[in-house]
PDB file of C-alpha atoms in Angstrom:
ATOM      1  CA  MET E   6    -127.659 213.209  68.710  1.00  0.00           C
ATOM      2  CA  GLU E   7    -123.938 213.716  69.348  1.00  0.00           C
ATOM      3  CA  ASP E   8    -122.514 217.126  68.483  1.00  0.00           C
ATOM      4  CA  GLN E   9    -120.185 216.590  65.503  1.00  0.00           C
ATOM      5  CA  GLY E  10    -118.582 219.950  66.212  1.00  0.00           C
ATOM      6  CA  LYS E  11    -116.969 218.582  69.367  1.00  0.00           C
ATOM      7  CA  LYS E  12    -115.833 215.246  67.959  1.00  0.00           C
ATOM      8  CA  LEU E  13    -112.324 214.636  66.696  1.00  0.00           C
ATOM      9  CA  THR E  14    -112.900 211.278  64.988  1.00  0.00           C
ATOM     10  CA  PHE E  15    -115.690 208.941  63.970  1.00  0.00           C
ATOM     11  CA  PHE E  16    -116.008 205.253  63.119  1.00  0.00           C
ATOM     12  CA  GLN E  17    -117.172 204.423  59.627  1.00  0.00           C
ATOM     13  CA  LYS E  18    -120.640 202.903  59.330  1.00  0.00           C
ATOM     14  CA  THR E  19    -119.511 200.470  56.648  1.00  0.00           C
ATOM     15  CA  PRO E  20    -117.795 197.459  58.224  1.00  0.00           C
ATOM     16  CA  ILE E  21    -114.464 196.064  57.059  1.00  0.00           C
ATOM     17  CA  GLN E  22    -113.719 192.347  57.082  1.00  0.00           C
ATOM     18  CA  CYS E  23    -110.172 191.196  57.654  1.00  0.00           C
ATOM     19  CA  PRO E  24    -109.046 189.128  54.631  1.00  0.00           C
ATOM     20  CA  LEU E  25    -107.000 186.884  56.936  1.00  0.00           C
ATOM     21  CA  CYS E  26    -109.043 186.067  60.050  1.00  0.00           C
ATOM     22  CA  GLU E  27    -112.419 187.383  58.781  1.00  0.00           C
ATOM     23  CA  THR E  28    -112.983 189.589  61.832  1.00  0.00           C
ATOM     24  CA  VAL E  29    -115.421 192.421  61.127  1.00  0.00           C
ATOM     25  CA  PHE E  30    -114.530 195.870  62.457  1.00  0.00           C
ATOM     26  CA  TYR E  31    -115.013 199.575  61.782  1.00  0.00           C
ATOM     27  CA  ARG E  32    -112.273 201.948  60.699  1.00  0.00           C
ATOM     28  CA  GLU E  33    -111.711 205.178  62.629  1.00  0.00           C
ATOM     29  CA  GLU E  34    -111.429 208.392  60.608  1.00  0.00           C
ATOM     30  CA  LEU E  35    -110.268 211.878  61.542  1.00  0.00           C
ATOM     31  CA  LEU E  36    -112.772 214.673  61.053  1.00  0.00           C
ATOM     32  CA  THR E  37    -111.422 217.795  59.358  1.00  0.00           C
ATOM     33  CA  GLY E  38    -112.380 221.450  59.515  1.00  0.00           C
ATOM     34  CA  GLY E  39    -113.822 223.312  62.451  1.00  0.00           C
ATOM     35  CA  GLY E  40    -110.394 224.322  63.725  1.00  0.00           C
ATOM     36  CA  ARG E  41    -109.322 220.743  64.419  1.00  0.00           C
ATOM     37  CA  MET E  42    -105.999 221.042  62.598  1.00  0.00           C
ATOM     38  CA  ILE E  43    -103.964 224.239  62.798  1.00  0.00           C
ATOM     39  CA  ALA E  44    -100.977 223.852  60.480  1.00  0.00           C
ATOM     40  CA  GLY E  45     -97.597 224.683  61.960  1.00  0.00           C
ATOM     41  CA  PRO E  46     -94.063 224.597  60.540  1.00  0.00           C
ATOM     42  CA  LEU E  47     -92.577 222.038  58.155  1.00  0.00           C
ATOM     43  CA  THR E  48     -89.689 220.097  59.666  1.00  0.00           C
ATOM     44  CA  ARG E  49     -86.462 219.244  57.928  1.00  0.00           C
ATOM     45  CA  ASP E  50     -87.665 215.707  57.243  1.00  0.00           C
ATOM     46  CA  LEU E  51     -90.846 217.066  55.604  1.00  0.00           C
ATOM     47  CA  ARG E  52     -93.206 216.515  58.500  1.00  0.00           C
ATOM     48  CA  ARG E  53     -96.033 219.003  58.932  1.00  0.00           C
ATOM     49  CA  MET E  54     -96.426 219.998  62.564  1.00  0.00           C
ATOM     50  CA  TYR E  55     -99.783 221.064  63.991  1.00  0.00           C
ATOM     51  CA  GLU E  56    -100.516 223.575  66.725  1.00  0.00           C
ATOM     52  CA  PRO E  57    -102.832 222.565  69.586  1.00  0.00           C
ATOM     53  CA  SER E  58    -106.252 224.203  69.435  1.00  0.00           C
ATOM     54  CA  LYS E  59    -108.210 225.485  72.418  1.00  0.00           C
ATOM     55  CA  LYS E  60    -111.209 223.355  71.511  1.00  0.00           C
ATOM     56  CA  PHE E  61    -109.541 220.045  70.598  1.00  0.00           C
ATOM     57  CA  GLY E  62    -106.083 220.223  72.151  1.00  0.00           C
ATOM     58  CA  GLU E  63    -103.294 218.278  70.453  1.00  0.00           C
ATOM     59  CA  VAL E  64    -104.250 216.521  67.224  1.00  0.00           C
ATOM     60  CA  TYR E  65    -102.120 213.821  65.583  1.00  0.00           C
ATOM     61  CA  PRO E  66    -103.379 213.158  62.025  1.00  0.00           C
ATOM     62  CA  LEU E  67    -100.644 210.566  61.473  1.00  0.00           C
ATOM     63  CA  ILE E  68    -102.075 208.021  63.899  1.00  0.00           C
ATOM     64  CA  TYR E  69    -105.119 207.183  61.734  1.00  0.00           C
ATOM     65  CA  PRO E  70    -104.055 206.189  58.171  1.00  0.00           C
ATOM     66  CA  ILE E  71    -103.072 202.557  58.768  1.00  0.00           C
ATOM     67  CA  THR E  72    -105.921 200.034  58.758  1.00  0.00           C
ATOM     68  CA  VAL E  73    -105.406 197.432  61.504  1.00  0.00           C
ATOM     69  CA  CYS E  74    -107.390 194.287  62.204  1.00  0.00           C
ATOM     70  CA  PRO E  75    -108.022 194.437  65.972  1.00  0.00           C
ATOM     71  CA  ALA E  76    -108.007 190.641  66.217  1.00  0.00           C
ATOM     72  CA  CYS E  77    -104.950 189.405  64.273  1.00  0.00           C
ATOM     73  CA  PHE E  78    -103.019 192.701  64.016  1.00  0.00           C
ATOM     74  CA  TYR E  79    -102.761 192.503  60.238  1.00  0.00           C
ATOM     75  CA  ALA E  80    -102.021 196.081  59.145  1.00  0.00           C
ATOM     76  CA  THR E  81    -101.473 197.960  55.881  1.00  0.00           C
ATOM     77  CA  LEU E  82    -102.305 201.195  54.142  1.00  0.00           C
ATOM     78  CA  PRO E  83    -106.041 201.304  53.274  1.00  0.00           C
ATOM     79  CA  GLN E  84    -105.581 200.567  49.566  1.00  0.00           C
ATOM     80  CA  ASP E  85    -103.821 197.255  50.290  1.00  0.00           C
ATOM     81  CA  PHE E  86    -105.790 195.927  53.241  1.00  0.00           C
ATOM     82  CA  SER E  87    -108.413 193.870  51.417  1.00  0.00           C
ATOM     83  CA  SER E  88    -106.083 192.368  48.824  1.00  0.00           C
ATOM     84  CA  PRO E  89    -102.844 190.953  50.267  1.00  0.00           C
ATOM     85  CA  PRO E  90    -100.895 188.582  47.998  1.00  0.00           C
ATOM     86  CA  GLU E  91    -102.923 185.376  47.876  1.00  0.00           C
ATOM     87  CA  LYS E  92     -99.845 183.175  48.230  1.00  0.00           C
ATOM     88  CA  ASN E  93     -98.829 184.872  51.499  1.00  0.00           C
ATOM     89  CA  LYS E  94    -102.181 185.135  53.269  1.00  0.00           C
ATOM     90  CA  GLY E  95    -101.459 181.958  55.204  1.00  0.00           C
ATOM     91  CA  ILE E  96     -98.144 183.102  56.640  1.00  0.00           C
ATOM     92  CA  LEU E  97     -99.533 186.563  57.426  1.00  0.00           C
ATOM     93  CA  LEU E  98    -102.240 184.909  59.521  1.00  0.00           C
ATOM     94  CA  GLU E  99     -99.800 182.448  61.108  1.00  0.00           C
ATOM     95  CA  GLN E 100     -97.623 185.326  62.291  1.00  0.00           C
ATOM     96  CA  SER E 101    -100.459 187.057  64.126  1.00  0.00           C
ATOM     97  CA  GLU E 102     -99.197 186.055  67.589  1.00  0.00           C
ATOM     98  CA  LYS E 103     -95.630 186.961  66.653  1.00  0.00           C
ATOM     99  CA  ARG E 104     -96.793 190.471  65.710  1.00  0.00           C
ATOM    100  CA  LYS E 105     -98.645 190.855  68.989  1.00  0.00           C
ATOM    101  CA  GLU E 106     -95.785 189.546  71.122  1.00  0.00           C
ATOM    102  CA  SER E 107     -93.209 191.748  69.396  1.00  0.00           C
ATOM    103  CA  LEU E 108     -95.140 194.865  70.406  1.00  0.00           C
ATOM    104  CA  LYS E 109     -95.948 193.929  74.009  1.00  0.00           C
ATOM    105  CA  PRO E 110     -92.669 195.226  75.504  1.00  0.00           C
ATOM    106  CA  LEU E 111     -93.249 198.596  73.816  1.00  0.00           C
ATOM    107  CA  PHE E 112     -97.025 198.881  73.997  1.00  0.00           C
ATOM    108  CA  PRO E 113     -98.551 196.405  76.497  1.00  0.00           C
ATOM    109  CA  GLU E 114    -102.131 197.704  76.304  1.00  0.00           C
ATOM    110  CA  LEU E 115    -102.995 198.158  72.636  1.00  0.00           C
ATOM    111  CA  ASP E 116    -106.668 198.264  71.683  1.00  0.00           C
ATOM    112  CA  PHE E 117    -107.618 198.930  68.070  1.00  0.00           C
ATOM    113  CA  THR E 118    -111.361 198.809  68.736  1.00  0.00           C
ATOM    114  CA  ARG E 119    -111.357 202.113  70.628  1.00  0.00           C
ATOM    115  CA  PRO E 120    -110.330 205.654  69.611  1.00  0.00           C
ATOM    116  CA  ARG E 121    -106.625 205.633  68.862  1.00  0.00           C
ATOM    117  CA  ARG E 122    -103.948 207.077  71.067  1.00  0.00           C
ATOM    118  CA  LEU E 123    -100.393 207.834  70.014  1.00  0.00           C
ATOM    119  CA  GLN E 124     -99.487 204.334  71.187  1.00  0.00           C
ATOM    120  CA  GLU E 125    -101.875 202.664  68.742  1.00  0.00           C
ATOM    121  CA  GLY E 126    -100.847 205.073  66.004  1.00  0.00           C
ATOM    122  CA  THR E 127     -97.151 204.284  66.398  1.00  0.00           C
ATOM    123  CA  ALA E 128     -97.816 200.562  66.714  1.00  0.00           C
ATOM    124  CA  SER E 129     -99.974 200.570  63.581  1.00  0.00           C
ATOM    125  CA  TYR E 130     -96.991 201.633  61.457  1.00  0.00           C
ATOM    126  CA  ILE E 131     -94.710 199.034  63.037  1.00  0.00           C
ATOM    127  CA  LEU E 132     -97.306 196.352  62.319  1.00  0.00           C
ATOM    128  CA  ALA E 133     -97.546 197.527  58.708  1.00  0.00           C
ATOM    129  CA  ILE E 134     -93.747 197.307  58.366  1.00  0.00           C
ATOM    130  CA  PHE E 135     -93.929 193.665  59.477  1.00  0.00           C
ATOM    131  CA  CYS E 136     -96.810 192.864  57.124  1.00  0.00           C
ATOM    132  CA  TYR E 137     -95.292 194.500  54.034  1.00  0.00           C
ATOM    133  CA  ASP E 138     -92.456 191.964  54.242  1.00  0.00           C
ATOM    134  CA  TYR E 139     -94.929 189.589  52.585  1.00  0.00           C
ATOM    135  CA  PHE E 140     -96.183 191.875  49.812  1.00  0.00           C
ATOM    136  CA  THR E 141     -94.867 191.429  46.287  1.00  0.00           C
ATOM    137  CA  LYS E 142     -93.115 194.060  44.196  1.00  0.00           C
ATOM    138  CA  GLU E 143     -96.211 195.348  42.382  1.00  0.00           C
ATOM    139  CA  TYR E 144     -97.398 196.744  45.730  1.00  0.00           C
ATOM    140  CA  SER E 145     -94.151 198.781  46.091  1.00  0.00           C
ATOM    141  CA  PRO E 146     -93.666 197.415  49.622  1.00  0.00           C
ATOM    142  CA  THR E 147     -90.159 198.786  50.192  1.00  0.00           C
ATOM    143  CA  ILE E 148     -91.024 202.479  49.904  1.00  0.00           C
ATOM    144  CA  LYS E 149     -94.169 201.852  51.946  1.00  0.00           C
ATOM    145  CA  GLN E 150     -92.005 200.350  54.680  1.00  0.00           C
ATOM    146  CA  GLY E 151     -89.736 203.388  54.504  1.00  0.00           C
ATOM    147  CA  ILE E 152     -92.634 205.815  54.854  1.00  0.00           C
ATOM    148  CA  CYS E 153     -94.103 203.749  57.699  1.00  0.00           C
ATOM    149  CA  CYS E 154     -90.741 203.763  59.508  1.00  0.00           C
ATOM    150  CA  LEU E 155     -90.443 207.517  59.124  1.00  0.00           C
ATOM    151  CA  ARG E 156     -93.970 208.201  60.366  1.00  0.00           C
ATOM    152  CA  ALA E 157     -93.492 205.769  63.263  1.00  0.00           C
ATOM    153  CA  ALA E 158     -90.332 207.681  64.213  1.00  0.00           C
ATOM    154  CA  TRP E 159     -92.294 210.942  64.190  1.00  0.00           C
ATOM    155  CA  CYS E 160     -95.007 209.441  66.391  1.00  0.00           C
ATOM    156  CA  SER E 161     -92.326 208.050  68.731  1.00  0.00           C
ATOM    157  CA  HIS E 162     -90.925 211.565  69.124  1.00  0.00           C
ATOM    158  CA  ASP E 163     -94.402 212.755  70.085  1.00  0.00           C
ATOM    159  CA  LEU E 164     -94.615 209.957  72.654  1.00  0.00           C
ATOM    160  CA  HIS E 165     -91.195 210.871  74.047  1.00  0.00           C
ATOM    161  CA  ARG E 166     -92.322 214.456  74.480  1.00  0.00           C
ATOM    162  CA  LYS E 167     -95.350 213.285  76.482  1.00  0.00           C
ATOM    163  CA  PHE E 168     -93.619 210.432  78.327  1.00  0.00           C
ATOM    164  CA  PRO E 169     -89.907 211.322  78.533  1.00  0.00           C
ATOM    165  CA  ASN E 170     -88.946 208.383  80.778  1.00  0.00           C
ATOM    166  CA  GLU E 171     -90.283 205.568  78.579  1.00  0.00           C
ATOM    167  CA  ASN E 172     -87.361 205.300  76.089  1.00  0.00           C
ATOM    168  CA  TYR E 173     -89.455 206.375  73.115  1.00  0.00           C
ATOM    169  CA  ASP E 174     -86.506 208.475  71.938  1.00  0.00           C
ATOM    170  CA  TYR E 175     -84.501 205.264  71.595  1.00  0.00           C
ATOM    171  CA  LEU E 176     -87.349 203.732  69.600  1.00  0.00           C
ATOM    172  CA  ALA E 177     -87.443 206.804  67.344  1.00  0.00           C
ATOM    173  CA  ALA E 178     -83.700 206.564  66.635  1.00  0.00           C
ATOM    174  CA  ASN E 179     -84.049 202.893  65.678  1.00  0.00           C
ATOM    175  CA  LEU E 180     -86.968 203.685  63.401  1.00  0.00           C
ATOM    176  CA  TYR E 181     -85.029 206.470  61.673  1.00  0.00           C
ATOM    177  CA  ARG E 182     -82.209 204.013  60.976  1.00  0.00           C
ATOM    178  CA  LYS E 183     -84.683 201.517  59.563  1.00  0.00           C
ATOM    179  CA  ALA E 184     -86.253 204.278  57.462  1.00  0.00           C
ATOM    180  CA  ARG E 185     -82.823 205.053  56.042  1.00  0.00           C
ATOM    181  CA  PHE E 186     -82.378 201.371  55.105  1.00  0.00           C
ATOM    182  CA  PHE E 187     -85.768 201.112  53.383  1.00  0.00           C
ATOM    183  CA  TYR E 188     -85.442 204.439  51.537  1.00  0.00           C
ATOM    184  CA  THR E 189     -82.015 203.407  50.248  1.00  0.00           C
ATOM    185  CA  GLN E 190     -83.343 200.032  49.163  1.00  0.00           C
ATOM    186  CA  ALA E 191     -86.429 201.575  47.537  1.00  0.00           C
ATOM    187  CA  VAL E 192     -84.380 204.007  45.430  1.00  0.00           C
ATOM    188  CA  GLU E 193     -81.882 201.317  44.421  1.00  0.00           C
ATOM    189  CA  ARG E 194     -84.608 198.838  43.498  1.00  0.00           C
ATOM    190  CA  GLU E 195     -86.516 201.449  41.512  1.00  0.00           C
ATOM    191  CA  GLN E 196     -83.375 202.576  39.671  1.00  0.00           C
ATOM    192  CA  ARG E 197     -82.515 198.971  38.748  1.00  0.00           C
ATOM    193  CA  GLY E 198     -86.044 198.160  37.601  1.00  0.00           C
ATOM    194  CA  LEU E 199     -86.555 195.556  40.335  1.00  0.00           C
ATOM    195  CA  GLU E 200     -89.431 197.238  42.144  1.00  0.00           C
ATOM    196  CA  PRO E 201     -91.303 200.282  40.813  1.00  0.00           C
ATOM    197  CA  MET E 202     -92.779 202.858  43.173  1.00  0.00           C
ATOM    198  CA  SER E 203     -95.967 203.084  41.129  1.00  0.00           C
ATOM    199  CA  GLY E 204     -97.769 200.938  43.705  1.00  0.00           C
ATOM    200  CA  MET E 205     -97.610 203.918  46.073  1.00  0.00           C
ATOM    201  CA  LYS E 206     -99.582 206.708  44.416  1.00  0.00           C
ATOM    202  CA  VAL E 207     -98.827 209.345  47.067  1.00  0.00           C
ATOM    203  CA  LEU E 208     -95.244 209.351  48.326  1.00  0.00           C
ATOM    204  CA  GLY E 209     -95.768 211.988  51.018  1.00  0.00           C
ATOM    205  CA  PRO E 210     -94.022 211.484  53.308  1.00  0.00           C
ATOM    206  CA  ASP E 211     -96.657 213.282  55.411  1.00  0.00           C
ATOM    207  CA  LEU E 212    -100.372 213.652  54.744  1.00  0.00           C
ATOM    208  CA  ASP E 213    -100.604 217.352  53.893  1.00  0.00           C
ATOM    209  CA  LYS E 214     -98.506 217.409  50.704  1.00  0.00           C
ATOM    210  CA  ASP E 215     -97.077 214.907  48.251  1.00  0.00           C
ATOM    211  CA  TYR E 216     -93.435 215.691  47.480  1.00  0.00           C
ATOM    212  CA  GLY E 217     -93.330 212.776  45.054  1.00  0.00           C
ATOM    213  CA  TYR E 218     -90.163 211.094  43.856  1.00  0.00           C
ATOM    214  CA  ASP E 219     -88.125 214.238  44.548  1.00  0.00           C
ATOM    215  CA  GLY E 220     -89.158 213.938  48.176  1.00  0.00           C
ATOM    216  CA  VAL E 221     -87.996 210.334  48.203  1.00  0.00           C
ATOM    217  CA  LEU E 222     -84.579 211.322  46.804  1.00  0.00           C
ATOM    218  CA  TYR E 223     -84.283 214.139  49.332  1.00  0.00           C
ATOM    219  CA  LEU E 224     -85.157 211.920  52.293  1.00  0.00           C
ATOM    220  CA  ASN E 225     -82.824 209.224  51.012  1.00  0.00           C
ATOM    221  CA  GLY E 226     -80.003 211.767  51.207  1.00  0.00           C
ATOM    222  CA  LEU E 227     -81.030 213.244  54.557  1.00  0.00           C
ATOM    223  CA  LEU E 228     -81.436 209.872  56.249  1.00  0.00           C
ATOM    224  CA  GLU E 229     -78.110 208.665  54.836  1.00  0.00           C
ATOM    225  CA  LEU E 230     -76.348 211.761  56.170  1.00  0.00           C
ATOM    226  CA  LEU E 231     -77.893 211.563  59.635  1.00  0.00           C
ATOM    227  CA  TYR E 232     -78.320 207.829  60.214  1.00  0.00           C
ATOM    228  CA  GLY E 233     -76.072 206.000  57.752  1.00  0.00           C
ATOM    229  CA  PRO E 234     -73.433 203.582  59.156  1.00  0.00           C
ATOM    230  CA  ARG E 235     -70.051 205.208  59.784  1.00  0.00           C
ATOM    231  CA  GLN E 236     -67.804 202.332  60.830  1.00  0.00           C
ATOM    232  CA  ASP E 237     -66.549 201.589  57.308  1.00  0.00           C
ATOM    233  CA  LYS E 238     -65.064 204.769  55.847  1.00  0.00           C
ATOM    234  CA  GLU E 239     -65.115 203.615  52.220  1.00  0.00           C
ATOM    235  CA  LYS E 240     -68.744 202.503  52.402  1.00  0.00           C
ATOM    236  CA  ARG E 241     -69.649 205.795  54.064  1.00  0.00           C
ATOM    237  CA  ILE E 242     -67.981 207.745  51.254  1.00  0.00           C
ATOM    238  CA  GLN E 243     -69.723 205.663  48.608  1.00  0.00           C
ATOM    239  CA  ALA E 244     -73.141 206.015  50.274  1.00  0.00           C
ATOM    240  CA  LEU E 245     -72.824 209.782  50.733  1.00  0.00           C
ATOM    241  CA  THR E 246     -71.556 210.280  47.187  1.00  0.00           C
ATOM    242  CA  THR E 247     -74.527 208.364  45.794  1.00  0.00           C
ATOM    243  CA  ALA E 248     -76.941 210.260  48.046  1.00  0.00           C
ATOM    244  CA  LYS E 249     -75.435 213.580  46.946  1.00  0.00           C
ATOM    245  CA  ARG E 250     -75.892 212.682  43.299  1.00  0.00           C
ATOM    246  CA  TYR E 251     -79.573 211.929  43.872  1.00  0.00           C
ATOM    247  CA  VAL E 252     -80.100 215.150  45.840  1.00  0.00           C
ATOM    248  CA  ALA E 253     -78.488 217.157  43.030  1.00  0.00           C
ATOM    249  CA  LYS E 254     -81.121 215.825  40.623  1.00  0.00           C
ATOM    250  CA  ILE E 255     -83.835 217.623  42.591  1.00  0.00           C
ATOM    251  CA  PHE E 256     -82.617 221.134  41.802  1.00  0.00           C
ATOM    252  CA  GLY E 257     -80.277 220.494  38.875  1.00  0.00           C
ATOM    253  CA  MET E 258     -82.780 220.421  36.023  1.00  0.00           C
ATOM    254  CA  GLY E 259     -82.865 224.075  34.950  1.00  0.00           C
ATOM    255  CA  LYS E 260     -86.354 225.391  34.200  1.00  0.00           C
ATOM    256  CA  ALA E 261     -87.993 222.202  35.453  1.00  0.00           C
ATOM    257  CA  SER E 262     -86.790 222.946  38.973  1.00  0.00           C
ATOM    258  CA  LYS E 263     -88.825 226.178  39.033  1.00  0.00           C
ATOM    259  CA  GLN E 264     -92.016 224.125  39.051  1.00  0.00           C
ATOM    260  CA  LYS E 265     -90.983 222.270  42.202  1.00  0.00           C
ATOM    261  CA  PRO E 266     -91.950 223.328  45.747  1.00  0.00           C
ATOM    262  CA  SER E 267     -89.605 226.058  46.948  1.00  0.00           C
ATOM    263  CA  ALA E 268     -89.465 224.505  50.416  1.00  0.00           C
ATOM    264  CA  LEU E 269     -88.100 221.268  48.981  1.00  0.00           C
ATOM    265  CA  LEU E 270     -85.641 223.044  46.670  1.00  0.00           C
ATOM    266  CA  ASP E 271     -84.251 225.116  49.544  1.00  0.00           C
ATOM    267  CA  GLN E 272     -83.930 222.074  51.781  1.00  0.00           C
ATOM    268  CA  ALA E 273     -82.269 220.084  48.993  1.00  0.00           C
ATOM    269  CA  ARG E 274     -79.657 222.786  48.343  1.00  0.00           C
ATOM    270  CA  GLU E 275     -78.815 222.961  52.045  1.00  0.00           C
ATOM    271  CA  LEU E 276     -78.581 219.184  52.252  1.00  0.00           C
ATOM    272  CA  TYR E 277     -76.303 219.063  49.203  1.00  0.00           C
ATOM    273  CA  GLU E 278     -73.871 221.435  50.920  1.00  0.00           C
ATOM    274  CA  GLU E 279     -74.031 219.475  54.171  1.00  0.00           C
ATOM    275  CA  ILE E 280     -73.201 216.236  52.387  1.00  0.00           C
ATOM    276  CA  ASN E 281     -70.243 217.968  50.731  1.00  0.00           C
ATOM    277  CA  LYS E 282     -69.009 219.099  54.162  1.00  0.00           C
ATOM    278  CA  ALA E 283     -69.441 215.596  55.580  1.00  0.00           C
ATOM    279  CA  LEU E 284     -67.394 214.170  52.698  1.00  0.00           C
ATOM    280  CA  GLU E 285     -64.668 216.763  53.233  1.00  0.00           C
ATOM    281  CA  GLN E 286     -64.524 215.893  56.942  1.00  0.00           C
ATOM    282  CA  ILE E 287     -63.697 212.289  56.107  1.00  0.00           C
ATOM    283  CA  GLY E 288     -61.011 213.247  53.628  1.00  0.00           C
ATOM    284  CA  VAL E 289     -62.787 213.551  50.286  1.00  0.00           C
ATOM    285  CA  GLN E 290     -61.813 216.546  48.187  1.00  0.00           C
ATOM    286  CA  VAL E 291     -64.854 218.198  46.639  1.00  0.00           C
ATOM    287  CA  GLY E 292     -63.825 219.905  43.413  1.00  0.00           C
ATOM    288  CA  PRO E 293     -65.421 223.027  41.898  1.00  0.00           C
ATOM    289  CA  GLU E 294     -67.224 220.936  39.281  1.00  0.00           C
ATOM    290  CA  GLU E 295     -68.949 218.970  42.041  1.00  0.00           C
ATOM    291  CA  GLU E 296     -69.881 222.078  43.973  1.00  0.00           C
ATOM    292  CA  VAL E 297     -71.867 223.458  41.037  1.00  0.00           C
ATOM    293  CA  GLU E 298     -73.187 220.108  39.821  1.00  0.00           C
ATOM    294  CA  GLY E 299     -76.703 220.758  41.036  1.00  0.00           C
ATOM    295  CA  ASN E 300     -76.851 224.459  40.219  1.00  0.00           C
ATOM    296  CA  GLU E 301     -77.041 224.284  36.461  1.00  0.00           C
TER     297      GLU E 301
END
């Protein structure tokens, strides 16, 4: 009998059947405990880093959440896998080869039947981004695409650290820009009542803690500041002003803000000031009333 204490992952005994191509496969899960995951610092974009352990080495919890059919490369978060929109099942299956071909230049040797590497983990999120294009609003596909983009960018950074000559840093930058687009769209669509976020019960963005809607507003602002388009000055001003207003809501609610995670509140205050500085650098005067807007 295999020693569970030395294993990092296991494959579930209960099979999963792909709702598109009907392939039967087994989902890989990460074991917890036993010193497998040693929590490290929290990054600015709310990613939890993990320290390598002597027994297991580097562990990447993020590479396992997405369920992927190893045959047709249909991929989603676990809660959506078995029930894609009925009307779009046909096109999701038809685009199987397109999904595979799109990933070949980046990851030529993907295999989702074996224990995952960082390559499969990163690819799984990119596949999910493609597939969520065909999910209807009740699934909250836009915020799911944003979270998948962000996690794929994180995994790409890990790949770049291990393989610095493979252009994974370029991939990460592209994914951050896409994350910014999807987060902006998700907030706008939610605010206008076009697509609620209730279809995503845990908004993460990472696996260790759910920062909820406040986390979404914070990341919307951070991604806009760092990766928003800059060619059109007026659009840049408008986007940053909107992002700043959303960030101010995180810590501008008096007593209610005391119940929020201090790490997020501190990050939000710093981001608010950075957005103000960015606006000033492009010629926008920030008045005293704006400076204290979020400190009430």
